[in-house]
PDB file of C-alpha atoms in Angstrom:
ATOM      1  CA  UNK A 191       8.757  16.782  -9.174  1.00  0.00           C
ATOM      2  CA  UNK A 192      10.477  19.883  -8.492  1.00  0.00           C
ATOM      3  CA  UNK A 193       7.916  21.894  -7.019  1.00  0.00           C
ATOM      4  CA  UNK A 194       6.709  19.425  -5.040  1.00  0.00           C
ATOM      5  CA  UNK A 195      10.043  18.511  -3.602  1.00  0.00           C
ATOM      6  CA  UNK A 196      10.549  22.231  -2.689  1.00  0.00           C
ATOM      7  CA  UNK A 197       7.016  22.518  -0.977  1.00  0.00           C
ATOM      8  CA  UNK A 198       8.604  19.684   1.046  1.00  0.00           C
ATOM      9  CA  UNK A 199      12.029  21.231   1.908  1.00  0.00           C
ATOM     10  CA  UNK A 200      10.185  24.403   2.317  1.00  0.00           C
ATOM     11  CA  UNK A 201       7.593  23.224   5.118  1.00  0.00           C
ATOM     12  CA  UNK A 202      10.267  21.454   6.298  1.00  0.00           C
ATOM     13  CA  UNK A 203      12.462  24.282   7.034  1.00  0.00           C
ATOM     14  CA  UNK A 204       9.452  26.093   8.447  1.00  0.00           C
ATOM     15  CA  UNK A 205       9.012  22.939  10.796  1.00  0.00           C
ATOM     16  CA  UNK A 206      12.494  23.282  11.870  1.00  0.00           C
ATOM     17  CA  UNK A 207      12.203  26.308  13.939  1.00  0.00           C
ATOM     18  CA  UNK A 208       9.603  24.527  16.313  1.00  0.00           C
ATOM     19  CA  UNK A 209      11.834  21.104  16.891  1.00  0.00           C
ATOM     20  CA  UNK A 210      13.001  18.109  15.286  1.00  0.00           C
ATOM     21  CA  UNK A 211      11.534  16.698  11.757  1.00  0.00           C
ATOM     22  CA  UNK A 212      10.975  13.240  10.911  1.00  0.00           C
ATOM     23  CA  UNK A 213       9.352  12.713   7.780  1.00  0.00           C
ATOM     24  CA  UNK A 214       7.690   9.597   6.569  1.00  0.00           C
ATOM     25  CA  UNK A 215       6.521   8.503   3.502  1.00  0.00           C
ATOM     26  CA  UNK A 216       4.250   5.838   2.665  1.00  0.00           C
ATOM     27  CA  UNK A 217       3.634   4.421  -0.570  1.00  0.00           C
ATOM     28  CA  UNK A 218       5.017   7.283  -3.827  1.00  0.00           C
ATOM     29  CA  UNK A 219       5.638   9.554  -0.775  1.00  0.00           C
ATOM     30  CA  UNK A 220       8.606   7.221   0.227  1.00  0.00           C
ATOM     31  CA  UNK A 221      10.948   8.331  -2.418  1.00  0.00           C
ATOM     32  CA  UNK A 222       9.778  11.794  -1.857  1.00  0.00           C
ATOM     33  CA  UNK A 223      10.719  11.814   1.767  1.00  0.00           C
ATOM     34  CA  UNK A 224      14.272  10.648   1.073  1.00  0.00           C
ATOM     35  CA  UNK A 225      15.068  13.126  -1.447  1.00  0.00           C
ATOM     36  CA  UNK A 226      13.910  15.680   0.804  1.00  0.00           C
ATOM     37  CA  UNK A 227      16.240  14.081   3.366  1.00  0.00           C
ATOM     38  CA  UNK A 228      18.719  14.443   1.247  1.00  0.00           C
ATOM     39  CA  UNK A 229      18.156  17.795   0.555  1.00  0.00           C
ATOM     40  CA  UNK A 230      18.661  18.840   4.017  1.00  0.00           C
ATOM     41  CA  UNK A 231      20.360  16.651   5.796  1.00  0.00           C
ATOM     42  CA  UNK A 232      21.017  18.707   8.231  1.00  0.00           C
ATOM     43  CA  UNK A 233      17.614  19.513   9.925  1.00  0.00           C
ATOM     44  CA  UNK A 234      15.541  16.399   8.993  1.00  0.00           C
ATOM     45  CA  UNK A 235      16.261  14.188  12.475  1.00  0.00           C
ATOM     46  CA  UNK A 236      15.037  11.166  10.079  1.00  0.00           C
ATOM     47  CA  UNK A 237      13.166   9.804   7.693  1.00  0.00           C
ATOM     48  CA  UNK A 238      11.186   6.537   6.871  1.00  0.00           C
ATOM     49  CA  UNK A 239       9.848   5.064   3.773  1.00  0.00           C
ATOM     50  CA  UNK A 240       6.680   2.667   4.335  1.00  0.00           C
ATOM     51  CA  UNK A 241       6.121   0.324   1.354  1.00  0.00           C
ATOM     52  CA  UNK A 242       8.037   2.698  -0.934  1.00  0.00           C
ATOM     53  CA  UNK A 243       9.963   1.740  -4.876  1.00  0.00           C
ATOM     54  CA  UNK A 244      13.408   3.676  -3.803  1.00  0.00           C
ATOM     55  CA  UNK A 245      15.320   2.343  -7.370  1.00  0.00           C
ATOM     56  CA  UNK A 246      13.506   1.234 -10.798  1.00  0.00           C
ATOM     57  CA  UNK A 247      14.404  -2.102 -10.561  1.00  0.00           C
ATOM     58  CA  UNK A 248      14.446  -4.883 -13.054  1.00  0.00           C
ATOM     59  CA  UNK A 249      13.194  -4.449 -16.738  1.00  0.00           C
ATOM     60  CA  UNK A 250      11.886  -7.588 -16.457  1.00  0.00           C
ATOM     61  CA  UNK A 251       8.764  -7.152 -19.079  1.00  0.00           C
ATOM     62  CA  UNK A 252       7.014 -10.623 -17.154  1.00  0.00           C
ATOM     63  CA  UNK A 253       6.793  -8.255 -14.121  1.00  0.00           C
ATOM     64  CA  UNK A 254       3.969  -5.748 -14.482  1.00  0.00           C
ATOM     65  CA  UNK A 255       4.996  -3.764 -11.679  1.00  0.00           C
ATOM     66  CA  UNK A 256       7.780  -2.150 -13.863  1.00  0.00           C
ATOM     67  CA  UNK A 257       8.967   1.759 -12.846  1.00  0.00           C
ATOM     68  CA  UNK A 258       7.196   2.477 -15.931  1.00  0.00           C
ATOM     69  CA  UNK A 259       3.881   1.186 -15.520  1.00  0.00           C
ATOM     70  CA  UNK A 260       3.561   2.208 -12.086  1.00  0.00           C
ATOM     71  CA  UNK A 261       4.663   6.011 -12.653  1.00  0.00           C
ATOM     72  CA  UNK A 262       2.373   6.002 -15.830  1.00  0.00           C
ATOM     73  CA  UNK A 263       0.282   8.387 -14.547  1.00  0.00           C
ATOM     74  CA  UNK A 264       2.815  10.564 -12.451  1.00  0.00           C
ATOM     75  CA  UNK A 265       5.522  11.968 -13.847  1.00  0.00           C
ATOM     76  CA  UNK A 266       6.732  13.520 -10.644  1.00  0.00           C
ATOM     77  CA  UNK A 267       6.916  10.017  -9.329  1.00  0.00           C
ATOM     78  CA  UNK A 268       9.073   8.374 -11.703  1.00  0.00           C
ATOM     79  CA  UNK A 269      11.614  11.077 -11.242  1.00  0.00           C
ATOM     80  CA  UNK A 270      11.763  10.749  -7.349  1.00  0.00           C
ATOM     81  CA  UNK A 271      12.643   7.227  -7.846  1.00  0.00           C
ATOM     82  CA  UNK A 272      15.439   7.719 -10.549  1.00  0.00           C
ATOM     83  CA  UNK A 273      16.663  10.243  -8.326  1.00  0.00           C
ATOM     84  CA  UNK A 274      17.016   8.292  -5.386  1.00  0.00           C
ATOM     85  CA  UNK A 275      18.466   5.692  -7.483  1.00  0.00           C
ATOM     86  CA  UNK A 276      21.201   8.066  -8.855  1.00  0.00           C
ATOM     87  CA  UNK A 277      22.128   9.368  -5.248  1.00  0.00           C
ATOM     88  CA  UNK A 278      25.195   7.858  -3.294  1.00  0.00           C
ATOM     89  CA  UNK A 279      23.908   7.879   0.429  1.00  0.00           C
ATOM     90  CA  UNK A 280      27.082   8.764   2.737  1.00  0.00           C
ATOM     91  CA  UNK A 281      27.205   6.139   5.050  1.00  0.00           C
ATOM     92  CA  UNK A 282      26.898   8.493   7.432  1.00  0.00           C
ATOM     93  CA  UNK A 283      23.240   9.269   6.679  1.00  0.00           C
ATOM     94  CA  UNK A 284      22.048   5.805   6.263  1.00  0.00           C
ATOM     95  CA  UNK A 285      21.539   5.538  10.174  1.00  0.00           C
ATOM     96  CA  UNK A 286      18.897   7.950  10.061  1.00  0.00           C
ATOM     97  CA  UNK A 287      16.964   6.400   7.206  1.00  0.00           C
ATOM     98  CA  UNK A 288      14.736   3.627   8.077  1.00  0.00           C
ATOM     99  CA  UNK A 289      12.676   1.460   5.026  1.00  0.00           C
ATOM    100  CA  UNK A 290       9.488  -0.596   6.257  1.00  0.00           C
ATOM    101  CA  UNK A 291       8.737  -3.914   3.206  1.00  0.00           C
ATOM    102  CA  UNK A 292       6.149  -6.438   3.227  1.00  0.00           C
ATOM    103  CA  UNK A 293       7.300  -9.457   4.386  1.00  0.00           C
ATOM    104  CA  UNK A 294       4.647 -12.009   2.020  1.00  0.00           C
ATOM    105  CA  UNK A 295       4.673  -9.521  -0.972  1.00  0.00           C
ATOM    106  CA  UNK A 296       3.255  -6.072  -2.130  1.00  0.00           C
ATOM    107  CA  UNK A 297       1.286  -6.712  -5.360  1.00  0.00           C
ATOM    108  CA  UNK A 298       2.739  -2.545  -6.515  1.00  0.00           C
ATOM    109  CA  UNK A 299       6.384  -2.565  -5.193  1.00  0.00           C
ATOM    110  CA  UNK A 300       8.932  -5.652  -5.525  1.00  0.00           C
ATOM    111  CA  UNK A 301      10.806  -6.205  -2.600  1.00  0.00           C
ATOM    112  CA  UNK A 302      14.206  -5.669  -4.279  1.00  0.00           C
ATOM    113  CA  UNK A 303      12.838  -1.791  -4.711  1.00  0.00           C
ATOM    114  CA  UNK A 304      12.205  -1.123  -1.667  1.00  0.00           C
ATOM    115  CA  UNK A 305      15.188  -0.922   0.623  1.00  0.00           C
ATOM    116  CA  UNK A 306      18.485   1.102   1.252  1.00  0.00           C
ATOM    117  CA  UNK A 307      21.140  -0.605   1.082  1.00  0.00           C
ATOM    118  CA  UNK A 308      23.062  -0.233   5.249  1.00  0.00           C
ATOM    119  CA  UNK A 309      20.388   2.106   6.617  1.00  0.00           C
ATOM    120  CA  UNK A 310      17.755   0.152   8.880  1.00  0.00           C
ATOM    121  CA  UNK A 311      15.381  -2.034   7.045  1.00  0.00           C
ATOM    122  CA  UNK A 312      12.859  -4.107   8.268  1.00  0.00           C
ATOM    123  CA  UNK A 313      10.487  -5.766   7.494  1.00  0.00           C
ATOM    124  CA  UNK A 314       6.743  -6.769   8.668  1.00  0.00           C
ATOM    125  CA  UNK A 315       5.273 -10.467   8.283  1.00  0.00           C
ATOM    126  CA  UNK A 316       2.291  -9.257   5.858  1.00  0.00           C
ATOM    127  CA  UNK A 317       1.702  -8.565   2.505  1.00  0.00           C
ATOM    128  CA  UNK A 318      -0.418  -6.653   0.110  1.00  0.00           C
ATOM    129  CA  UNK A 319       0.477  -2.714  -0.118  1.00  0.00           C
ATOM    130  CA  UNK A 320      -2.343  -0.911   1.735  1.00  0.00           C
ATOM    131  CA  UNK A 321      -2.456  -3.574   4.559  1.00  0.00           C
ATOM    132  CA  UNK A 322       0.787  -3.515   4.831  1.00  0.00           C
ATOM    133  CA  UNK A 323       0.895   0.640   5.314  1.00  0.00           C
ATOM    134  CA  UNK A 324      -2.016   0.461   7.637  1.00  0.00           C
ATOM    135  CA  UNK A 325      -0.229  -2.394   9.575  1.00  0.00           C
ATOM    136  CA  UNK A 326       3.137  -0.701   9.907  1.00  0.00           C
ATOM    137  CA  UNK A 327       1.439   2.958  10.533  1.00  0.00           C
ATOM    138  CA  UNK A 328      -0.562   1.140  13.830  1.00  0.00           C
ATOM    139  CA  UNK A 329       0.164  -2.397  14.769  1.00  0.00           C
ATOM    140  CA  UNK A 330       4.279  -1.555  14.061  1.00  0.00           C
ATOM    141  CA  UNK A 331       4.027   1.671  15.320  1.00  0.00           C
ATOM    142  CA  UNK A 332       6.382   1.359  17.867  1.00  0.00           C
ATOM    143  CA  UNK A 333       9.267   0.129  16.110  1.00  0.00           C
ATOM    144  CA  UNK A 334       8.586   3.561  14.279  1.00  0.00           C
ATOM    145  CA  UNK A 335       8.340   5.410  17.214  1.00  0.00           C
ATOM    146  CA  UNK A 336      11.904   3.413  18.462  1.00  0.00           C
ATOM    147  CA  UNK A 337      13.382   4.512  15.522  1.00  0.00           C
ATOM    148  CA  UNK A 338      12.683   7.901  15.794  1.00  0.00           C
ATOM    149  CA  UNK A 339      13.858   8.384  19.014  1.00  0.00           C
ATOM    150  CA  UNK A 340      17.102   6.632  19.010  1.00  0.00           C
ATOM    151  CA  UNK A 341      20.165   8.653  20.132  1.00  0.00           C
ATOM    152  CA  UNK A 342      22.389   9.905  17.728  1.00  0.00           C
ATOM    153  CA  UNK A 343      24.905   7.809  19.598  1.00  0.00           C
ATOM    154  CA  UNK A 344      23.519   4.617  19.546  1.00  0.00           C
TER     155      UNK A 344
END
């Protein structure tokens, strides 16, 4: 997790120089993105998690999609998510953080998981994971494309 969250900061801050960087994460990246964010704060513009588990959630053992079972093979996964679940977002952040959920279900990440808590979350009337990425990344593109450039006054 480490090393892949500083190869992250570090293209970020190489991005920097050239403009403003949004990063987006779909999927495991989600969590990724927002630690990054959180990392440095001050030169990601934004950042937007696509169908992303941003806290463990229940232990409910009837639901199979369980942190545990989902991060079995990736390590580095399971601690972005715990990590994002241990952070306390400053209020003042959560306007540049923007979470995309299926509307009718994602069969790999349970609704409750997948949202910040005041930033802006919406979400799109399909369901199943991949669709639901593919969907967001073209149909929805614009409400991405909104999002990222809104005004830091508005």
């Amino acid at each position: 997790y480490g090393q892949k969250l500083e190869m992250v900061t570090d293209m970020v801050q190489e991005l920097s120089s050239q403009g403003q960087v949004t990063i987006i994460g779909a999927s495991a990246g989600g969590s990724m993105a927002l630690n990054a964010f959180l990392e440095k704060p001050e030169i990601i513009h934004r950042v937007i998690s696509i169908c992303s588990r941003l806290r463990p959630g229940t232990l409910d053992k009837l639901d199979w999609r369980t942190l545990d079972r989902m991060a079995s093979s990736s390590k580095a996964f399971k601690e972005s998510v715990e990590r994002i679940a241990e952070q306390v977002i400053p209020d003042t952040l959560k306007d540049k953080i923007m979470t995309v959920t299926a509307r009718f279900g994602d069969e790999l990440v349970p609704k409750t998981t997948s949202f910040i808590e005041g930033a802006y979350n919406i979400t799109i009337p399909f369901g199943e994971h991949v669709v639901s990425i593919l969907l967001t990344l073209t149909l929805f593109r614009g409400r991405i494309i909104e999002f990222i450039q809104l005004n830091e006054s508005e």
